[in-house]
Amino acid sequence: MSAKSAATFIAKSTIKASNLDHRRKINFNISKYNTTVPQGKAQFEDLMDAREQAKNIKWRAIENLDSMLETFEKNISARGTKVIWAETAEEALQNIGKICKAKQCKTIVKSKSMVTEEIHLNKFLAKQGIESVETDLGEYIQQLDEEPPYHIVTPAMHKSKEDVAKLFSRKLGTPDNLSPQQLTLVAREKLRKKYVEAEVGVTGANFLIADTGSISITENEGNARLSSAFPKTHIVIVGIEKIIPSLTDLALFLPLLSTFGTGQKVTVYNTIISGPKQKNEIDGPEEMYVILLDNGRTNLLSNPKTREALYCIRCGACLNACPVYKNIGGHSYDTTYSGPIGSVITPHLKNLKSWKHLSYASSLCGNCTEVCPVRINLHELLLENRYESVVEGDSAVSERVAWKMWKISSLNRSMMNMGNGKLKNKVVNSLFKGWKKHRADLNFSQKTFNEMWKEERGKK
Ligand code: SF4
């Protein structure tokens, strides 16, 4: 399994990295992002202070995760929401299945949610004979193309407007030269009907608010509002790490999320939901469920070093900044969460042995850490994953032998001085064939450090 997922990752990455058309589309979309983000950042008087504050709030929330979640449960339950704790993806799916069965559900409308991707909800619902319709435009495009999201914020980032026009033409029979505005109207017309038909609406949540017992959803299209308000039953599925202590914390987190996610000062729709329709209200679902998902998050929590990966607010900034992501794209990772944050958390959400290779897919340039709004030390966590995998004995024998030899020779002056650069190049480059596959030959200096030192001193 381990070797297989690593081999798949390398094979897919190799193809994508040499695909210039892919690179052009990604660079085009990321360049737009790079233009807008500085504009969004200008709204903060002291951006570093805002980021530090956000990190501190998330630190407090995660250090007190158990009591925060219980407070959230108590407060949201008081207004009639049913809270379900799911330890695994399977438990979450079974609960959703039960609710859908009780409601005789045939159609679900779903807003964008990476957690539903993580548990493969659509696949599960299809097996139950339930149609699950993605209502976020990017997700709708991806669903039409039968592809998973490419990016945690921008699901169809790798597609140009021409690609989308051709896709709509192929799948929906529209002319193949529609403009983005026309394509949006086509999607809108198709989706409107679904909101009315659906018995159940499924959303994620960007934040769980402990003190008021509410969920907060951030979006640009209004589809999450419709998905949560139109159907009679609203199911929220959310990772337990999304907790923040107080409603007032949103004053910091909403602008941070939108600025680092898309460059907007604030996202178009920010909705706070504190329960189903109350007695004196006329709108909203009759029933509301919140499924609190662990699915490996407590593995990250149990290690004081990796714990800070749970501060992530899924803004996607680290993906856009990562030179590896920009070359190999989101699908090469074969995981729900791609890019630097995906490489940090996936080995813990799934298993280290099978997914440790992602932690090596980094130049450790630190750009991810630099751009993270909650200042997660992403590149150091990648190193921590590598360290853990070595300690657990997951590294290859050849690698262990190579490092041992390297250590012995580095600590031995006469061995270091042995042979000239040509000989060293020949020996090392024939030994490290795997290393050379995607890199230039290692090139040793013709003189040893010792020789150069002596020459330098001789001059004086
Ligand atoms: S790790 Fe930081 S930069 Fe990356 S998605 Fe999460 S919050 Fe954004």
Coordinates of C-alpha atoms and ligand atoms in Angstrom, one line a residue:
M1 CA 0.0 0.0 0.0
S2 CA 2.7 2.4 1.0
A3 CA 4.9 1.8 -2.0
K4 CA 1.8 1.8 -4.2
S5 CA 0.5 5.2 -3.1
A6 CA 4.0 6.7 -3.3
A7 CA 4.5 5.2 -6.8
T8 CA 1.1 6.6 -7.9
F9 CA 1.9 10.0 -6.5
I10 CA 5.3 10.1 -8.3
A11 CA 3.8 8.8 -11.6
K12 CA 0.9 11.4 -11.5
S13 CA 3.3 14.2 -10.5
T14 CA 5.7 13.4 -13.2
I15 CA 3.0 13.7 -15.9
K16 CA 1.5 16.9 -14.5
A17 CA 4.9 18.6 -13.9
S18 CA 5.7 18.4 -17.6
N19 CA 2.2 19.4 -18.7
L20 CA 2.7 23.0 -19.8
D21 CA -1.0 23.6 -20.5
H22 CA -1.8 22.6 -16.9
R23 CA 0.9 24.9 -15.6
R24 CA -0.4 27.9 -17.7
K25 CA -3.9 27.5 -16.3
I26 CA -2.8 27.2 -12.8
N27 CA -0.4 30.1 -13.0
F28 CA -3.1 32.2 -14.6
N29 CA -5.6 31.5 -11.8
I30 CA -3.0 31.8 -9.0
S31 CA -1.8 35.1 -10.5
K32 CA -5.3 36.5 -10.1
Y33 CA -5.2 35.5 -6.5
N34 CA -1.8 37.0 -6.0
T35 CA -3.2 40.4 -7.3
T36 CA -6.2 40.4 -5.0
V37 CA -4.7 39.1 -1.7
P38 CA -2.5 42.2 -1.1
Q39 CA -5.6 44.4 -1.5
G40 CA -7.5 42.3 1.1
K41 CA -4.5 42.4 3.4
A42 CA -4.5 46.2 3.4
Q43 CA -7.7 46.2 5.6
F44 CA -5.6 45.1 8.6
E45 CA -3.9 47.8 10.5
D46 CA -1.4 45.2 11.9
L47 CA -1.6 42.0 9.9
M48 CA 1.0 40.1 11.9
D49 CA -0.8 41.0 15.1
A50 CA -4.1 39.8 13.7
R51 CA -2.5 36.5 12.6
E52 CA -0.9 36.1 16.1
Q53 CA -4.2 36.7 17.7
A54 CA -5.9 34.2 15.5
K55 CA -3.3 31.6 16.3
N56 CA -3.7 32.2 20.0
I57 CA -7.5 31.8 19.8
K58 CA -7.1 28.6 17.9
W59 CA -4.5 27.4 20.4
R60 CA -7.0 28.0 23.3
A61 CA -9.8 26.3 21.4
I62 CA -7.7 23.2 20.5
E63 CA -6.1 22.9 24.0
N64 CA -9.6 22.9 25.4
L65 CA -11.2 21.0 22.6
D66 CA -13.2 18.6 24.8
S67 CA -14.9 21.3 26.9
M68 CA -15.3 23.6 24.0
L69 CA -17.2 20.9 22.0
E70 CA -19.3 20.1 25.0
T71 CA -20.3 23.8 25.4
F72 CA -21.1 23.9 21.7
E73 CA -23.3 20.8 22.0
K74 CA -25.1 22.1 25.1
N75 CA -25.9 25.5 23.6
I76 CA -27.0 24.3 20.1
S77 CA -29.0 21.4 21.5
A78 CA -31.0 23.9 23.7
R79 CA -32.6 25.2 20.5
G80 CA -33.5 21.8 19.1
T81 CA -30.4 20.7 17.1
K82 CA -29.4 17.1 17.4
V83 CA -25.6 16.7 17.8
I84 CA -24.0 13.4 16.7
W85 CA -20.5 12.5 17.5
A86 CA -18.8 10.4 14.8
E87 CA -15.4 8.8 15.4
T88 CA -15.0 7.6 11.9
A89 CA -16.1 8.3 8.4
E90 CA -18.2 5.1 8.4
E91 CA -20.1 6.3 11.6
A92 CA -20.8 9.6 10.0
L93 CA -22.1 8.0 6.8
Q94 CA -24.3 5.5 8.7
N95 CA -25.9 8.4 10.6
I96 CA -26.5 10.4 7.4
G97 CA -28.0 7.2 5.9
K98 CA -30.3 6.7 8.8
I99 CA -31.6 10.3 8.7
C100 CA -32.1 10.2 4.9
K101 CA -34.0 6.9 5.3
A102 CA -36.3 8.4 7.9
K103 CA -37.0 11.4 5.7
Q104 CA -37.5 9.2 2.6
C105 CA -35.0 11.3 0.9
K106 CA -34.4 11.0 -2.8
T107 CA -32.5 14.2 -3.4
I108 CA -29.9 16.1 -1.4
V109 CA -28.6 19.5 -2.1
K110 CA -25.1 20.0 -0.9
S111 CA -23.0 23.1 -0.5
K112 CA -19.2 23.0 -0.8
S113 CA -17.7 20.9 2.0
M114 CA -14.3 19.2 2.1
V115 CA -15.4 17.0 5.0
T116 CA -18.1 15.5 2.7
E117 CA -15.3 14.8 0.2
E118 CA -13.2 13.2 3.0
I119 CA -15.9 10.7 3.9
H120 CA -16.9 10.2 0.2
L121 CA -20.5 11.1 0.9
N122 CA -21.7 11.3 -2.7
K123 CA -20.5 7.8 -3.4
F124 CA -22.3 6.5 -0.3
L125 CA -25.5 8.3 -1.2
A126 CA -25.4 7.1 -4.8
K127 CA -25.3 3.5 -3.4
Q128 CA -28.4 4.3 -1.4
G129 CA -30.2 5.5 -4.6
I130 CA -30.0 9.2 -3.4
E131 CA -29.1 11.9 -5.8
S132 CA -26.6 14.4 -4.3
V133 CA -26.4 17.6 -6.1
E134 CA -23.4 19.9 -5.7
T135 CA -24.6 23.5 -5.6
D136 CA -21.4 25.4 -5.4
L137 CA -20.5 26.3 -9.0
G138 CA -17.0 25.0 -8.9
E139 CA -18.1 21.8 -7.2
Y140 CA -21.0 21.5 -9.7
I141 CA -18.4 21.7 -12.6
Q142 CA -16.3 19.0 -10.9
Q143 CA -19.3 16.8 -10.3
L144 CA -20.3 17.1 -14.0
D145 CA -16.8 16.1 -15.0
E146 CA -16.8 13.3 -12.4
E147 CA -13.6 14.6 -10.8
P148 CA -12.9 15.4 -7.1
P149 CA -12.1 19.0 -6.2
Y150 CA -8.7 20.2 -7.3
H151 CA -8.2 22.7 -4.6
I152 CA -9.7 23.2 -1.1
V153 CA -11.1 26.6 -2.0
T154 CA -11.3 26.7 -5.8
P155 CA -12.5 23.2 -6.8
A156 CA -12.1 23.8 -10.6
M157 CA -9.0 25.9 -10.5
H158 CA -7.3 23.7 -13.2
K159 CA -10.0 24.4 -15.8
S160 CA -10.1 27.4 -18.1
K161 CA -13.5 29.1 -19.1
E162 CA -13.2 27.3 -22.5
D163 CA -12.8 23.9 -20.7
V164 CA -16.0 24.6 -18.7
A165 CA -17.9 25.7 -21.8
K166 CA -16.9 22.5 -23.5
L167 CA -17.8 20.4 -20.5
F168 CA -21.3 22.0 -20.2
S169 CA -21.8 21.4 -23.9
R170 CA -20.8 17.7 -23.6
K171 CA -22.9 17.0 -20.5
L172 CA -25.8 19.5 -20.7
G173 CA -26.0 20.0 -24.5
T174 CA -25.4 23.8 -24.4
P175 CA -23.4 25.6 -27.1
D176 CA -19.7 25.1 -26.6
N177 CA -18.8 28.8 -26.7
L178 CA -20.8 30.1 -23.7
S179 CA -19.3 32.9 -21.7
P180 CA -18.7 32.5 -17.9
Q181 CA -21.9 34.6 -17.3
Q182 CA -23.9 32.4 -19.6
L183 CA -22.5 29.2 -18.0
T184 CA -23.4 30.5 -14.5
L185 CA -27.0 31.1 -15.7
V186 CA -27.2 27.6 -17.0
A187 CA -26.0 26.1 -13.7
R188 CA -28.3 28.4 -11.8
E189 CA -31.4 27.3 -13.7
K190 CA -30.6 23.6 -13.2
L191 CA -29.8 24.1 -9.5
R192 CA -32.9 26.2 -8.6
K193 CA -35.2 23.3 -9.2
K194 CA -33.1 21.0 -7.0
Y195 CA -33.4 23.3 -3.9
V196 CA -37.2 23.0 -4.1
E197 CA -37.1 19.2 -4.7
A198 CA -34.6 18.2 -2.1
E199 CA -35.7 16.7 1.2
V200 CA -32.4 17.2 2.8
G201 CA -29.7 19.9 2.6
V202 CA -26.1 19.1 3.6
T203 CA -23.5 21.7 4.4
G204 CA -20.2 21.9 6.2
A205 CA -19.3 24.7 8.5
N206 CA -16.3 27.1 8.5
F207 CA -16.6 27.6 12.3
L208 CA -18.3 26.0 15.2
I209 CA -19.0 28.7 17.8
A210 CA -18.9 27.4 21.4
D211 CA -20.5 30.2 23.4
T212 CA -23.6 30.7 21.3
G213 CA -23.9 27.1 20.0
S214 CA -23.9 28.2 16.3
I215 CA -22.3 27.3 13.1
S216 CA -20.9 29.8 10.7
I217 CA -20.8 29.3 6.9
T218 CA -18.8 31.5 4.5
E219 CA -19.5 31.5 0.8
N220 CA -19.8 33.7 -2.3
E221 CA -22.8 32.3 -4.1
G222 CA -25.7 32.0 -1.6
N223 CA -26.0 28.3 -2.4
A224 CA -25.1 27.3 1.2
R225 CA -28.0 29.5 2.5
L226 CA -30.4 27.9 0.1
S227 CA -29.1 24.4 0.9
S228 CA -29.5 24.9 4.6
A229 CA -32.8 26.8 4.5
F230 CA -35.0 25.3 1.8
P231 CA -35.1 21.6 2.6
K232 CA -37.0 20.4 5.7
T233 CA -33.9 18.8 7.1
H234 CA -30.5 20.4 7.4
I235 CA -27.4 18.2 8.1
V236 CA -24.1 19.8 9.0
I237 CA -21.0 17.7 8.9
V238 CA -17.9 19.3 10.3
G239 CA -14.5 18.4 11.7
I240 CA -14.1 18.8 15.4
E241 CA -11.2 21.2 14.9
K242 CA -13.4 23.9 13.5
I243 CA -14.4 25.1 17.0
I244 CA -13.7 28.7 18.1
P245 CA -14.6 30.0 21.6
S246 CA -16.9 32.9 20.9
L247 CA -19.1 34.6 18.4
T248 CA -17.0 37.7 18.8
D249 CA -13.9 35.8 17.4
L250 CA -15.6 35.9 14.0
A251 CA -14.7 39.6 13.8
L252 CA -11.2 38.4 13.3
F253 CA -11.6 35.1 11.5
L254 CA -14.1 36.1 8.8
P255 CA -11.9 38.8 7.3
L256 CA -8.8 36.6 7.7
L257 CA -10.4 33.7 6.0
S258 CA -11.7 35.8 3.1
T259 CA -8.5 37.7 2.6
F260 CA -6.2 34.7 2.6
G261 CA -8.7 32.5 0.8
T262 CA -9.6 34.8 -2.2
G263 CA -8.3 38.3 -1.4
Q264 CA -11.8 39.7 -0.6
K265 CA -12.1 41.9 2.4
V266 CA -15.0 39.8 3.5
T267 CA -16.8 37.0 1.7
V268 CA -20.2 37.8 0.2
Y269 CA -22.4 35.6 2.4
N270 CA -21.5 34.9 6.0
T271 CA -24.3 32.9 7.7
I272 CA -24.6 32.1 11.3
I273 CA -27.1 29.3 12.1
S274 CA -28.0 28.5 15.7
G275 CA -30.7 25.8 15.2
P276 CA -33.7 24.8 13.1
K277 CA -36.8 26.9 12.7
Q278 CA -38.1 28.0 16.1
K279 CA -41.7 28.3 17.1
N280 CA -42.1 32.0 16.2
E281 CA -40.1 31.7 12.9
I282 CA -41.5 31.2 9.4
D283 CA -38.3 30.2 7.6
G284 CA -35.7 27.5 7.9
P285 CA -35.5 23.7 8.2
E286 CA -37.8 21.8 10.6
E287 CA -34.9 19.7 11.8
M288 CA -31.2 20.3 12.1
Y289 CA -28.3 17.8 12.8
V290 CA -24.7 18.6 13.5
I291 CA -22.3 15.7 13.0
L292 CA -19.0 16.3 14.7
L293 CA -16.4 14.3 12.9
D294 CA -13.1 13.0 14.4
N295 CA -11.8 10.6 11.6
G296 CA -8.2 10.8 12.7
R297 CA -8.1 14.4 14.0
T298 CA -7.4 13.2 17.6
N299 CA -4.3 11.5 16.2
L300 CA -3.0 15.0 15.4
L301 CA -4.3 16.3 18.8
S302 CA -2.5 13.6 20.7
N303 CA 0.9 14.8 19.5
P304 CA 1.8 18.2 21.0
K305 CA 3.9 19.0 18.0
T306 CA 1.4 18.1 15.2
R307 CA -1.5 19.5 17.2
E308 CA -1.2 23.0 15.7
A309 CA -2.2 21.6 12.3
L310 CA -5.7 21.6 13.8
Y311 CA -5.6 25.4 13.8
C312 CA -6.1 25.4 10.0
I313 CA -9.1 27.4 8.7
R314 CA -8.8 25.9 5.2
C315 CA -8.1 29.1 3.4
G316 CA -6.0 27.4 0.7
A317 CA -3.2 30.1 0.9
C318 CA -0.5 27.5 1.4
L319 CA -1.6 25.6 -1.7
N320 CA -1.3 28.8 -3.8
A321 CA 2.1 29.6 -2.4
C322 CA 3.6 26.1 -2.8
P323 CA 6.0 25.6 -5.7
V324 CA 5.3 21.9 -5.6
Y325 CA 1.5 22.3 -5.8
K326 CA 1.8 24.8 -8.6
N327 CA 3.7 22.2 -10.7
I328 CA 2.0 18.9 -9.8
G329 CA -1.5 20.2 -9.2
G330 CA -4.2 19.1 -6.7
H331 CA -5.1 15.7 -8.1
S332 CA -1.6 14.2 -8.0
Y333 CA -1.8 14.0 -4.2
D334 CA -4.8 11.5 -4.4
T335 CA -6.1 12.9 -1.1
T336 CA -8.9 15.1 -0.1
Y337 CA -6.6 17.7 1.3
S338 CA -3.7 18.6 -1.0
G339 CA -0.8 21.0 -0.9
P340 CA 1.3 21.7 2.2
I341 CA -1.6 21.3 4.8
G342 CA -2.7 18.1 3.1
S343 CA 0.8 16.7 3.2
V344 CA 1.0 17.5 6.9
I345 CA -2.4 16.1 8.0
T346 CA -3.1 13.2 5.6
P347 CA -0.4 10.9 7.1
H348 CA -2.2 11.3 10.5
L349 CA -5.7 11.2 9.3
K350 CA -5.0 8.1 7.2
N351 CA -1.7 6.4 8.2
L352 CA 1.8 7.5 8.3
K353 CA 3.4 4.5 6.6
S354 CA 1.2 4.8 3.5
W355 CA 1.2 8.6 3.2
K356 CA 4.6 9.7 4.5
H357 CA 5.8 10.2 1.0
L358 CA 3.7 13.4 0.9
S359 CA 5.9 14.9 3.6
Y360 CA 8.8 14.6 1.3
A361 CA 7.0 16.4 -1.6
S362 CA 8.4 19.7 -0.4
S363 CA 11.4 21.9 -1.0
L364 CA 11.0 23.1 2.6
C365 CA 11.2 26.6 1.3
G366 CA 8.9 27.7 4.0
N367 CA 6.6 29.8 1.8
C368 CA 3.6 27.9 3.2
T369 CA 4.4 28.9 6.7
E370 CA 5.0 32.4 5.6
V371 CA 1.5 32.8 4.1
C372 CA -0.6 30.9 6.7
P373 CA -3.1 33.3 8.4
V374 CA -2.9 31.3 11.6
R375 CA 0.8 30.9 11.4
I376 CA 1.0 27.1 11.4
N377 CA 4.6 26.0 11.1
L378 CA 3.8 23.9 8.1
H379 CA 7.3 23.2 6.8
E380 CA 8.5 22.2 10.3
L381 CA 5.5 19.9 10.6
L382 CA 6.6 18.2 7.3
L383 CA 10.0 17.7 8.9
E384 CA 8.3 16.3 12.0
N385 CA 6.4 13.8 9.8
R386 CA 9.6 12.7 8.2
Y387 CA 11.2 12.4 11.6
E388 CA 8.3 10.3 12.9
S389 CA 8.4 8.0 9.9
V390 CA 12.1 7.4 10.3
V391 CA 11.7 6.7 14.1
E392 CA 8.9 4.3 13.3
G393 CA 11.2 2.4 11.0
D394 CA 9.3 3.3 7.8
S395 CA 12.3 4.5 5.8
A396 CA 13.8 2.2 3.1
V397 CA 16.8 0.0 4.0
S398 CA 18.9 1.5 1.2
E399 CA 18.1 5.0 2.6
R400 CA 19.2 4.0 6.1
V401 CA 22.4 2.4 4.8
A402 CA 23.2 5.5 2.6
W403 CA 22.8 7.9 5.5
K404 CA 24.9 5.6 7.8
M405 CA 27.7 5.6 5.2
W406 CA 27.4 9.3 4.8
K407 CA 27.7 9.9 8.5
I408 CA 30.7 7.6 8.9
S409 CA 32.6 9.2 6.0
S410 CA 31.6 12.8 7.1
L411 CA 33.1 12.1 10.5
N412 CA 36.3 10.7 9.1
R413 CA 38.8 13.2 7.6
S414 CA 40.9 10.6 5.7
M415 CA 37.7 9.1 4.1
M416 CA 36.6 12.6 3.1
N417 CA 39.9 13.2 1.5
M418 CA 39.9 9.9 -0.4
G419 CA 39.7 10.2 -4.2
N420 CA 39.1 13.3 -6.3
G421 CA 35.8 14.9 -7.3
K422 CA 35.6 12.8 -10.5
L423 CA 35.8 9.6 -8.6
K424 CA 33.2 10.7 -6.0
N425 CA 30.8 11.8 -8.7
K426 CA 31.1 8.5 -10.4
V427 CA 30.6 6.4 -7.2
V428 CA 27.7 8.6 -5.7
N429 CA 25.8 9.1 -8.9
S430 CA 25.8 5.4 -9.7
L431 CA 24.7 4.6 -6.1
F432 CA 21.9 7.2 -6.0
K433 CA 20.0 6.2 -9.1
G434 CA 16.6 7.0 -7.6
W435 CA 17.7 10.4 -6.6
K436 CA 19.0 11.2 -10.1
K437 CA 15.8 10.2 -11.8
H438 CA 14.2 13.6 -11.5
R439 CA 17.4 15.7 -10.7
A440 CA 20.7 16.6 -12.2
D441 CA 23.8 14.6 -11.2
L442 CA 25.4 15.3 -7.8
N443 CA 28.5 17.3 -8.6
F444 CA 31.4 17.2 -6.0
S445 CA 34.0 19.8 -5.8
Q446 CA 37.3 18.7 -7.5
K447 CA 39.2 19.7 -4.3
T448 CA 38.2 18.6 -0.8
F449 CA 37.5 21.2 1.8
N450 CA 40.7 20.2 3.5
E451 CA 42.8 20.9 0.4
M452 CA 41.1 24.2 -0.1
W453 CA 41.7 25.2 3.5
K454 CA 45.4 24.3 3.3
E455 CA 45.7 26.3 0.1
E456 CA 44.0 29.3 1.6
R457 CA 46.2 29.2 4.7
G458 CA 49.3 28.7 2.5
K459 CA 48.6 32.0 0.8
K460 CA 48.9 33.9 4.1
Ligands
SF4_1 S1 -2.6 25.6 6.7 FE1 -2.8 27.8 6.9 S2 -2.5 28.5 4.8 FE2 -2.9 26.3 4.6 S3 -5.1 26.1 4.3 FE3 -4.8 26.0 6.5 S4 -5.0 28.1 7.3 FE4 -4.7 28.2 5.1

